[in-house]
mmCIF file of C-alpha atoms in Angstrom:
data_model
loop_
_atom_site.group_PDB
_atom_site.id
_atom_site.type_symbol
_atom_site.label_atom_id
_atom_site.label_comp_id
_atom_site.label_asym_id
_atom_site.label_seq_id
_atom_site.Cartn_x
_atom_site.Cartn_y
_atom_site.Cartn_z
ATOM 1 C CA MET A 1 -108.280 21.742 106.114
ATOM 2 C CA GLU A 2 -109.071 25.064 104.427
ATOM 3 C CA ILE A 3 -109.025 23.398 101.000
ATOM 4 C CA LEU A 4 -111.495 20.760 102.187
ATOM 5 C CA MET A 5 -113.781 23.446 103.598
ATOM 6 C CA ALA A 6 -113.595 25.427 100.333
ATOM 7 C CA LEU A 7 -114.467 22.323 98.300
ATOM 8 C CA LEU A 8 -117.375 21.531 100.606
ATOM 9 C CA CYS A 9 -118.697 25.094 100.330
ATOM 10 C CA ALA A 10 -118.355 25.012 96.531
ATOM 11 C CA ALA A 11 -120.229 21.699 96.340
ATOM 12 C CA LEU A 12 -122.962 23.041 98.614
ATOM 13 C CA LEU A 13 -123.254 26.206 96.528
ATOM 14 C CA LEU A 14 -123.558 24.168 93.305
ATOM 15 C CA TRP A 15 -126.255 21.965 94.841
ATOM 16 C CA PHE A 16 -128.183 24.985 96.115
ATOM 17 C CA ASN A 17 -127.967 26.708 92.700
ATOM 18 C CA ARG A 18 -129.291 23.572 90.987
ATOM 19 C CA LEU A 19 -132.172 23.377 93.447
ATOM 20 C CA ILE A 20 -133.108 27.031 92.930
ATOM 21 C CA PHE A 21 -132.741 26.755 89.135
ATOM 22 C CA THR A 22 -135.022 23.706 88.879
ATOM 23 C CA ARG A 23 -137.644 25.411 91.029
ATOM 24 C CA LEU A 24 -137.542 28.540 88.890
ATOM 25 C CA ILE A 25 -137.972 26.752 85.554
ATOM 26 C CA SER A 26 -140.510 24.268 86.873
ATOM 27 C CA PRO A 27 -144.033 25.287 85.815
ATOM 28 C CA ALA A 28 -146.849 25.499 88.325
ATOM 29 C CA GLN A 29 -148.730 22.222 88.522
ATOM 30 C CA GLN A 30 -151.971 23.272 90.175
ATOM 31 C CA GLY A 31 -154.855 24.482 88.078
ATOM 32 C CA THR A 32 -153.318 23.467 84.795
ATOM 33 C CA ALA A 33 -154.991 21.476 82.045
ATOM 34 C CA PRO A 34 -153.806 17.897 81.500
ATOM 35 C CA VAL A 35 -150.669 17.693 79.394
ATOM 36 C CA PHE A 36 -149.817 14.819 77.085
ATOM 37 C CA ALA A 37 -146.417 13.971 75.670
ATOM 38 C CA VAL A 38 -147.501 12.431 72.364
ATOM 39 C CA ILE A 39 -144.742 10.309 70.866
ATOM 40 C CA PRO A 40 -145.311 9.095 67.294
ATOM 41 C CA ALA A 41 -143.636 5.695 66.943
ATOM 42 C CA VAL A 42 -142.634 4.359 63.534
ATOM 43 C CA GLY A 43 -140.738 1.344 62.218
ATOM 44 C CA ASP A 44 -138.933 -0.679 64.841
ATOM 45 C CA GLY A 45 -139.302 2.082 67.433
ATOM 46 C CA ASP A 46 -135.763 3.385 67.035
ATOM 47 C CA GLY A 47 -135.065 6.059 69.640
ATOM 48 C CA LEU A 48 -138.261 5.339 71.562
ATOM 49 C CA GLU A 49 -136.543 4.057 74.705
ATOM 50 C CA GLN A 50 -134.180 7.037 74.800
ATOM 51 C CA THR A 51 -137.058 9.488 74.337
ATOM 52 C CA LEU A 52 -138.983 7.858 77.178
ATOM 53 C CA ARG A 53 -135.887 7.902 79.385
ATOM 54 C CA HIS A 54 -135.535 11.660 78.867
ATOM 55 C CA LEU A 55 -139.214 12.278 79.561
ATOM 56 C CA HIS A 56 -139.074 10.128 82.700
ATOM 57 C CA TRP A 57 -136.100 12.207 83.830
ATOM 58 C CA LEU A 58 -138.205 15.366 83.489
ATOM 59 C CA GLN A 59 -140.933 13.757 85.578
ATOM 60 C CA GLY A 60 -138.447 12.464 88.144
ATOM 61 C CA GLU A 61 -136.896 15.909 88.573
ATOM 62 C CA LYS A 62 -140.417 17.324 89.016
ATOM 63 C CA LEU A 63 -139.807 19.688 86.090
ATOM 64 C CA SER A 64 -143.008 18.696 84.354
ATOM 65 C CA GLN A 65 -146.008 16.434 84.799
ATOM 66 C CA PHE A 66 -147.611 14.837 81.790
ATOM 67 C CA THR A 67 -149.166 11.639 80.548
ATOM 68 C CA LEU A 68 -147.017 9.696 78.109
ATOM 69 C CA LEU A 69 -148.916 8.602 75.010
ATOM 70 C CA ILE A 70 -147.234 6.555 72.296
ATOM 71 C CA VAL A 71 -149.100 6.722 68.998
ATOM 72 C CA ASP A 72 -148.638 3.934 66.453
ATOM 73 C CA ALA A 73 -147.703 5.822 63.302
ATOM 74 C CA GLY A 74 -146.572 2.751 61.392
ATOM 75 C CA LEU A 75 -144.862 0.360 63.788
ATOM 76 C CA THR A 76 -143.551 -2.962 62.578
ATOM 77 C CA PRO A 77 -144.280 -6.105 64.633
ATOM 78 C CA ALA A 78 -140.852 -5.686 66.265
ATOM 79 C CA GLY A 79 -141.754 -2.094 67.166
ATOM 80 C CA GLN A 80 -145.071 -3.206 68.655
ATOM 81 C CA ASP A 81 -143.226 -5.810 70.735
ATOM 82 C CA LEU A 82 -140.902 -3.075 71.980
ATOM 83 C CA VAL A 83 -143.864 -0.905 73.020
ATOM 84 C CA GLN A 84 -145.438 -3.851 74.862
ATOM 85 C CA ALA A 85 -142.165 -4.474 76.699
ATOM 86 C CA LEU A 86 -141.983 -0.792 77.644
ATOM 87 C CA GLN A 87 -145.585 -0.907 78.891
ATOM 88 C CA ARG A 88 -144.709 -3.853 81.131
ATOM 89 C CA LYS A 89 -141.929 -1.740 82.663
ATOM 90 C CA ASP A 90 -144.121 1.360 83.021
ATOM 91 C CA THR A 91 -147.819 0.685 83.518
ATOM 92 C CA SER A 92 -148.714 4.372 83.168
ATOM 93 C CA LEU A 93 -147.443 4.411 79.574
ATOM 94 C CA LEU A 94 -150.352 4.655 77.138
ATOM 95 C CA PHE A 95 -150.419 3.308 73.579
ATOM 96 C CA CYS A 96 -152.974 3.696 70.804
ATOM 97 C CA PRO A 97 -153.285 3.558 67.016
ATOM 98 C CA ALA A 98 -153.021 6.892 65.190
ATOM 99 C CA GLU A 99 -156.743 6.845 64.377
ATOM 100 C CA GLU A 100 -157.692 6.865 68.079
ATOM 101 C CA ALA A 101 -155.263 9.558 69.255
ATOM 102 C CA THR A 102 -157.586 12.430 68.402
ATOM 103 C CA LEU A 103 -160.483 10.775 70.207
ATOM 104 C CA ILE A 104 -158.372 10.252 73.306
ATOM 105 C CA LEU A 105 -157.129 13.831 73.407
ATOM 106 C CA LYS A 106 -160.628 15.278 72.907
ATOM 107 C CA ARG A 107 -162.259 13.426 75.819
ATOM 108 C CA LYS A 108 -163.683 15.905 78.292
ATOM 109 C CA ASP A 109 -165.524 13.776 80.835
ATOM 110 C CA ASP A 110 -162.292 12.585 82.431
ATOM 111 C CA HIS A 111 -160.161 15.668 81.618
ATOM 112 C CA GLY A 112 -158.106 13.667 79.134
ATOM 113 C CA TYR A 113 -157.173 10.924 81.558
ATOM 114 C CA PHE A 114 -158.341 7.442 80.776
ATOM 115 C CA SER A 115 -157.395 3.830 81.100
ATOM 116 C CA LEU A 116 -157.258 1.348 78.271
#
């Protein structure tokens, strides 16, 4: 019984430490300027899904809030199909050609947020 109680206390302590740690490293969200995670996509989009998965994890853990923006930096047709499939899964995912990225990031009337 004592071993079970010790394991339970250790698990509770680990959970509490993780909660405190994530709150300490999490930046303040109020009063901040809009943040974009700009992902340059090239070729067939190798590594794009994994990158998005990691960024979604950050958002899910409430460690950071940002708008995901994939920039076409030379995608093949297969890469463009991949981006379209990813946009169907996540409607908040933004995509634009490299030439338009600067225009999107400089918009001031909507604080950087827009819809295509």
